Each structure stands twice: as C-alpha cells, then as structure tokens.
XYZ file of C-alpha atoms in Angstrom:
385
model
C 0.205 0.027 -0.114
C 1.719 3.774 -0.734
C 1.749 5.701 2.060
C 0.216 9.082 1.298
C 0.774 11.022 3.943
C 1.593 14.578 3.664
C 1.235 14.246 0.576
C -1.395 16.383 -2.203
C -4.677 15.145 -2.267
C -4.012 14.878 -6.203
C -0.736 15.045 -7.129
C -1.445 15.166 -10.711
C -1.420 19.407 -10.363
C 1.159 21.443 -9.064
C 1.174 23.418 -6.002
C 3.267 26.300 -3.971
C 6.953 24.283 -2.966
C 6.102 26.076 0.424
C 2.903 25.710 1.316
C -0.340 24.343 -0.045
C -1.687 26.431 -2.632
C -2.286 24.713 -5.856
C -1.877 26.047 -9.461
C -5.979 25.864 -9.604
C -6.426 28.675 -7.882
C -7.505 32.095 -9.467
C -4.715 34.596 -10.370
C -2.461 31.609 -9.106
C 1.395 32.603 -10.664
C 4.217 30.428 -8.850
C 8.103 32.194 -9.012
C 10.704 30.806 -10.527
C 11.470 28.783 -7.690
C 7.511 27.804 -7.381
C 6.660 30.069 -4.580
C 3.294 31.242 -4.258
C 3.066 35.375 -3.857
C 1.611 35.067 -1.007
C 4.524 33.302 0.076
C 6.597 35.328 -1.080
C 3.623 38.121 0.713
C 4.611 36.230 4.111
C 8.257 37.029 3.688
C 7.903 40.293 2.691
C 6.547 40.968 5.419
C 8.417 41.062 8.274
C 10.881 43.168 6.252
C 8.356 45.937 5.238
C 8.918 49.191 7.421
C 5.208 48.939 9.467
C 5.914 52.262 10.510
C 6.246 53.992 7.607
C 3.400 52.607 6.317
C 1.218 53.914 9.139
C 1.735 56.878 8.828
C 0.058 56.678 5.141
C -2.426 55.038 7.250
C -2.430 58.551 9.155
C -1.495 60.800 6.969
C -5.242 58.783 3.875
C -7.453 59.885 7.934
C -6.725 63.121 8.736
C -7.199 64.071 4.950
C -11.028 62.929 5.435
C -11.571 63.826 8.920
C -10.398 67.611 7.354
C -13.651 67.851 5.412
C -15.894 67.904 8.429
C -18.429 65.655 6.325
C -21.099 64.100 9.084
C -19.161 60.785 8.828
C -15.448 60.730 7.603
C -15.670 57.393 6.739
C -17.626 53.901 6.143
C -16.388 50.315 7.361
C -18.733 48.227 6.206
C -18.757 45.078 8.151
C -20.644 41.967 8.768
C -20.214 41.039 12.229
C -17.318 39.238 11.696
C -13.783 38.721 13.462
C -12.540 41.385 10.989
C -14.800 44.423 10.769
C -14.334 44.283 14.558
C -11.227 44.595 14.461
C -11.808 47.308 12.252
C -14.075 48.520 14.226
C -11.617 49.027 17.485
C -8.598 50.377 15.320
C -10.179 53.358 13.040
C -13.321 54.098 16.186
C -10.667 53.533 18.633
C -7.515 53.855 18.253
C -7.800 56.419 15.284
C -11.438 58.327 16.175
C -12.722 58.193 13.686
C -16.171 59.070 13.163
C -17.370 56.131 11.489
C -20.637 55.665 9.395
C -20.817 50.836 10.013
C -22.636 49.518 6.403
C -23.785 46.111 6.411
C -24.786 44.266 3.628
C -27.004 41.236 5.085
C -26.792 37.861 3.185
C -30.224 36.649 5.429
C -27.639 33.406 6.145
C -26.878 35.172 9.752
C -25.839 31.794 12.325
C -26.816 33.198 16.053
C -23.370 33.662 16.213
C -23.055 36.026 13.727
C -26.080 37.356 14.966
C -24.254 38.461 17.805
C -21.752 39.219 16.919
C -22.593 42.205 14.867
C -25.168 43.301 16.994
C -22.365 43.100 20.319
C -19.962 45.032 18.169
C -22.223 48.013 17.056
C -22.580 48.044 20.752
C -19.808 47.916 22.225
C -17.970 51.166 19.589
C -21.297 52.563 20.096
C -21.875 53.856 16.168
C -24.408 54.755 13.719
C -25.657 51.122 11.406
C -27.524 51.050 8.255
C -28.366 47.627 6.977
C -30.014 46.032 3.928
C -31.365 42.622 3.889
C -32.391 41.535 0.488
C -36.224 39.023 0.530
C -35.726 35.497 0.717
C -37.290 34.724 -2.290
C -34.647 36.684 -4.229
C -31.398 34.919 -2.592
C -32.744 31.166 -3.041
C -33.263 32.459 -6.640
C -29.972 34.033 -7.307
C -28.423 31.755 -5.414
C -29.468 29.243 -7.626
C -28.221 30.824 -10.602
C -25.571 32.257 -8.653
C -24.137 28.131 -8.697
C -24.625 28.529 -12.718
C -23.410 31.682 -12.940
C -19.996 31.524 -11.293
C -20.076 28.596 -9.488
C -21.135 29.058 -5.928
C -23.928 29.620 -4.130
C -22.381 33.763 -3.399
C -22.893 35.272 -5.708
C -25.784 38.121 -4.482
C -23.871 38.537 -0.779
C -19.895 38.979 -2.704
C -21.775 41.864 -5.240
C -24.003 42.798 -2.515
C -21.075 44.141 -0.574
C -19.529 45.738 -2.767
C -22.536 47.939 -4.462
C -24.402 48.550 -1.179
C -21.625 49.801 0.818
C -21.328 52.688 -2.510
C -25.017 52.947 -2.751
C -24.536 54.389 0.546
C -21.711 56.731 0.718
C -22.944 57.955 -2.604
C -25.520 58.512 -1.186
C -24.778 60.380 2.304
C -21.641 61.784 0.597
C -18.722 60.113 2.012
C -15.945 59.455 0.060
C -13.416 56.939 2.329
C -14.687 53.171 2.717
C -12.704 51.106 4.290
C -12.013 47.149 4.439
C -10.061 45.086 6.257
C -7.023 42.147 5.483
C -5.240 43.266 1.803
C -5.197 41.676 -0.971
C -2.134 40.631 -1.331
C -1.969 38.385 2.204
C -3.456 34.837 0.942
C -5.145 35.301 -1.931
C -1.828 34.914 -3.936
C -3.120 37.751 -6.350
C -0.499 40.038 -5.476
C 2.221 41.234 -3.371
C 2.632 43.503 -0.261
C 6.075 44.423 -2.885
C 2.833 45.519 -5.948
C -0.036 45.228 -3.510
C -3.889 45.857 -5.608
C -4.524 49.233 -4.948
C -6.487 50.918 -7.230
C -9.760 51.011 -5.946
C -13.292 52.205 -8.182
C -16.398 50.498 -8.877
C -16.271 47.890 -10.289
C -13.255 46.942 -7.875
C -15.564 44.554 -6.259
C -17.733 42.524 -9.136
C -13.556 42.314 -10.689
C -13.016 39.910 -8.196
C -15.651 38.299 -6.208
C -19.293 39.032 -8.226
C -17.663 38.276 -11.111
C -20.666 39.154 -13.192
C -23.148 42.313 -13.096
C -26.919 42.504 -11.784
C -27.802 41.977 -15.673
C -26.321 39.057 -15.936
C -27.911 37.697 -13.071
C -30.976 38.829 -14.833
C -33.611 35.130 -16.597
C -37.119 34.224 -15.978
C -37.150 33.691 -12.714
C -35.125 37.149 -11.377
C -36.382 40.824 -12.991
C -33.866 43.935 -13.226
C -36.440 45.503 -10.658
C -35.312 42.634 -8.546
C -31.417 44.033 -8.434
C -32.053 47.327 -7.255
C -29.006 46.470 -3.964
C -26.426 45.015 -7.100
C -26.977 47.458 -8.832
C -23.284 50.332 -8.786
C -23.471 53.978 -8.405
C -23.249 55.167 -12.029
C -19.200 56.307 -13.422
C -19.862 60.006 -12.580
C -21.516 59.434 -9.362
C -18.103 57.737 -8.393
C -15.577 60.463 -10.104
C -17.756 62.904 -8.694
C -17.926 62.001 -4.748
C -14.670 60.757 -5.102
C -15.823 57.740 -3.672
C -12.155 55.393 -2.540
C -11.436 52.459 -0.699
C -8.031 51.442 1.176
C -7.691 48.031 3.235
C -5.972 48.655 7.110
C -3.949 45.372 5.624
C -1.900 47.379 3.912
C -1.035 49.730 6.388
C -0.723 48.243 9.923
C 0.694 44.975 10.198
C -1.991 42.267 10.152
C -2.924 39.147 11.885
C -6.060 37.732 11.852
C -5.664 35.097 14.065
C -4.279 36.937 16.965
C -6.681 40.087 15.778
C -9.421 37.354 16.329
C -8.106 37.071 20.026
C -8.217 40.459 21.392
C -11.728 41.154 20.203
C -12.615 37.885 21.462
C -11.323 38.981 24.597
C -11.289 42.147 24.832
C -15.026 42.864 22.998
C -16.346 39.587 23.707
C -16.465 38.068 20.377
C -17.970 34.335 20.375
C -16.164 31.768 18.032
C -17.944 28.623 16.420
C -18.059 26.089 15.215
C -17.687 26.934 11.069
C -18.296 24.144 8.168
C -14.883 23.003 5.992
C -11.950 24.291 7.850
C -10.419 23.636 11.406
C -10.399 26.675 12.607
C -13.521 28.690 14.280
C -13.634 31.783 13.049
C -13.164 32.617 9.417
C -17.143 33.254 8.892
C -18.430 32.261 11.533
C -21.426 34.680 10.989
C -22.470 32.570 7.855
C -24.740 29.688 7.848
C -23.597 28.598 4.388
C -20.025 29.561 4.550
C -19.343 25.703 4.109
C -20.754 25.087 0.951
C -19.518 28.371 -0.659
C -16.725 26.065 0.516
C -16.911 22.836 -1.162
C -17.778 24.360 -4.401
C -14.483 25.806 -3.879
C -13.077 22.555 -3.234
C -14.972 20.944 -6.248
C -14.526 23.593 -8.782
C -11.125 23.650 -8.543
C -9.667 21.356 -5.811
C -9.280 22.920 -2.599
C -11.121 24.756 0.062
C -10.569 27.190 2.816
C -8.933 24.332 4.803
C -6.368 24.598 2.356
C -6.031 28.441 2.792
C -5.904 27.533 6.663
C -3.319 25.007 6.647
C -1.229 26.676 4.132
C -1.746 30.557 6.447
C -0.549 28.416 9.265
C 3.025 26.062 7.527
C 4.101 30.564 6.446
C 3.351 31.083 9.843
C 5.721 28.139 11.140
C 3.020 26.057 13.311
C 2.484 23.215 10.675
C 4.257 21.637 8.846
C 4.019 21.270 5.043
C 2.812 17.261 5.441
C 0.992 18.314 8.819
C -1.028 21.201 5.849
C -1.865 18.237 3.751
C -4.081 16.048 5.808
C -6.073 18.663 8.179
C -7.026 19.974 4.538
C -8.070 16.805 3.014
C -9.678 15.945 5.941
C -11.867 18.827 6.001
C -11.911 19.856 2.039
C -13.020 16.906 0.879
C -16.175 17.206 3.839
C -18.916 17.173 2.205
C -21.075 19.837 5.051
C -24.512 20.238 6.196
C -25.689 23.204 5.057
C -25.700 21.814 1.483
C -29.201 20.339 2.113
C -30.449 23.611 2.903
C -29.283 24.669 -0.285
C -30.558 21.918 -2.409
C -33.986 23.086 -0.421
C -33.825 26.192 -1.324
C -32.759 26.132 -5.016
C -34.891 23.353 -5.777
C -31.765 21.042 -6.956
C -30.422 17.533 -6.164
C -27.333 16.085 -5.419
C -26.720 15.141 -8.658
C -27.794 18.274 -10.683
C -25.795 20.466 -7.992
C -22.470 17.938 -9.130
C -23.119 18.771 -12.475
C -23.101 21.861 -12.617
C -20.285 21.633 -10.762
C -18.455 19.444 -12.935
C -18.980 21.933 -15.825
C -17.043 24.564 -13.895
C -14.341 22.264 -13.301
C -14.304 21.451 -16.163
C -13.442 25.219 -17.335
C -10.863 25.866 -14.785
C -9.106 22.831 -14.830
C -9.041 22.833 -19.141
C -5.594 20.988 -20.097
C -4.527 20.250 -16.929
C -4.925 17.186 -14.753
C -7.260 18.133 -12.466
C -9.682 15.807 -14.932
C -13.025 14.788 -13.983
C -11.684 11.304 -13.771
C -9.451 12.128 -11.512
C -10.384 13.989 -8.968
C -13.427 11.441 -7.718
C -9.837 8.558 -8.309
C -8.863 10.280 -5.858
C -11.781 11.636 -3.587
C -13.185 8.235 -3.865
C -9.998 6.579 -2.574
C -9.147 9.106 0.429
C -12.324 9.277 1.481
C -13.023 4.913 1.652
C -9.167 5.278 3.403
C -10.554 7.189 6.141
C -13.593 5.141 6.897
C -10.854 1.915 7.184
C -9.185 4.273 9.490
C-alpha cells in the first residue's frame, strides 16, 4: 500500500513549493522557485517598515477627517472578526466618526447575529443595513451556481455595491476594508499590492457578474437595485476611494481574533469546511461556499487555513496537506439547506460543478476521472482508519 501521508490530494497538479496552494487557485502565480505570491508576501511582510506604512495611513485618515463631513468614513461590516477589529482600530485608535454599513446575506448564524449586535453596541456607531428578500436570495443562490460556480453571488455583489451606494447617498467618499488582497489570495504581494479601487473592484475580484447578467425568467432587473453600482459620474463626482487596513498595518487575523474575543466579547463557533472556528462564523452557508470551491478548483478553506499556518511556522507542509484533505473533502451539512432553497437535486448540483471544474482545469491534471478517483480513495481510507 502506497503511503500518501503528507501528500497532496491531487498529485497531477502543481502546488506551491512552500505551502499547499494549487495552480488552480484563481490568479495563481509562482516564482522561479515554485513559490506562490501569498508565500512571497509572508516573507516580504516581516521586512516592511510598518511604521512608515502607518504614517501613510494616518495621513489619509487625517485628510478625510479634515473634510468635516457628517461621517469621516464608511466601514463595511459583517460582525466577523475582521470588521470588529476594523471598528476597534478606526474608532478607538484613530478617532474616526464612522458609519457602519452591512449588506445582509440573510444567512446569519445565531453567533453571527450576536457578534454583529455586540460590536455595534461596544463601538457605539451608527449603522445602516440592507437585507434582500428571502425569495430573491433563494433564486439568486440557484442562478449563482450556474453563473459563477458557488452559492454566494448575492453576497459577493452586495458587499461591494451597497456600501458604495451608501457612500454616494450620504456623501462619504472613504470606504475602509480590512485584510489586504496581498495577505492570502495569491493575486498580489505586499511589494506589489492592489491599491487601485474603482466601482468595478468587487465585481472583478469576487462577484464576476453584473446584476444584468443574473436576470432570467425567475429574476427581474427591477429586483436587483441593491446590487447595482452607482454611476461612474456619481463615483467620480464624490471622489469615492477605498483602502484596506492590511496594506498599512501588520495584519495577523488569528491574533486579532483573540484580541476582539478577549477584549470585546466576540464569539467563535464551529465553521464547516475548516479546522478553525472563526473565519465566516457569521454565515451558515460558509461551508457550501468552500465546498463548491473544492469541487471547482480542487481545494477549499481547509487548504487556505493550512497554508496560512505553514507560512506562520505553525504546521509543516506535510501536516498541512493532511488537515486540508480532511476538511476540504467533507460534505457540509449546510448543503442540504442549499438544495432545499434552490430546488436542485444533489446530482444536479454535482453536474453543474463538474462543468465549472472542467472550465477551470481545462488542459490540466484535474480531470473529472482523476478528481473522483482521488476523493473516493481518500474518503475510503478515512472510513477504514
């Protein structure tokens, strides 16, 4: 019997030489040594002069304070660990008068509801939230699988569009997010960060489709108002800009989670699809999102988190592959809920995901046969163990 301990689930695709990230990750690039950009960023991060970066941040914040608007900035929040930490930094450290803005995915866990309300009370901020109708979310969740290969288009789109709509409506030009795209995505590094923010940023990065492209016989354009971006003219007239705190301050989401947990009473809970209990704890459908990524690209959130722990020196690469295989391949219980609200059978769901996988891995080593063989063999080995 071949010993596969510490080996990747799919041996015929290329992985980062240092962590567990595969070539199928969107925007993946490796250097001449076979190291991914996220690993390159982790090396750069310890050599950055964060004191100078923080001065740059302070200069930006002081400028927007000097405008004397009703609010200095918008902080898009979900109640998750990152947005809670953002509120701490911006209100307690820098004294910003912030308007908190939430696009509700409508899939809040009880822990998520608590965390959102708790942070609003602890930081004493004004808050605006939009919740789309349940029936629209259900219909979009079905269309989302066809269009982008996961269940969450309405969330990807809404978290970008609604804060921008609010910025234009309330005339607040500065929006501030948390983690830098250089932190773990593999699409940028700290030396070459993605600093350009425009009205199409979130569509290009995560939503992938504009509202007009989601319209079908079951979804009307009239229903899509919360997902429509402000006009180019309105954006330019106000001078809307967005920044990520992680481009200016040293970002360590696990230490930050411990801080908001211990100081502000933020709560962890079990999260499907990973071995950590804090990322996307607010969403009951996080496991479905990450499982579709696994079915489409051959890795899920377990790989994301295990790779981060390798970069932090907490796991060996072999230990990380084992954790990733275990969590990525698990069918999330929330999939039953997703199937019930969309009307898909599980066979139909899997058929759609096979089509997405074929597009993502065309010409690569993750054929349908290779995918199924590897997953079935691993699951069988776990049953025997």
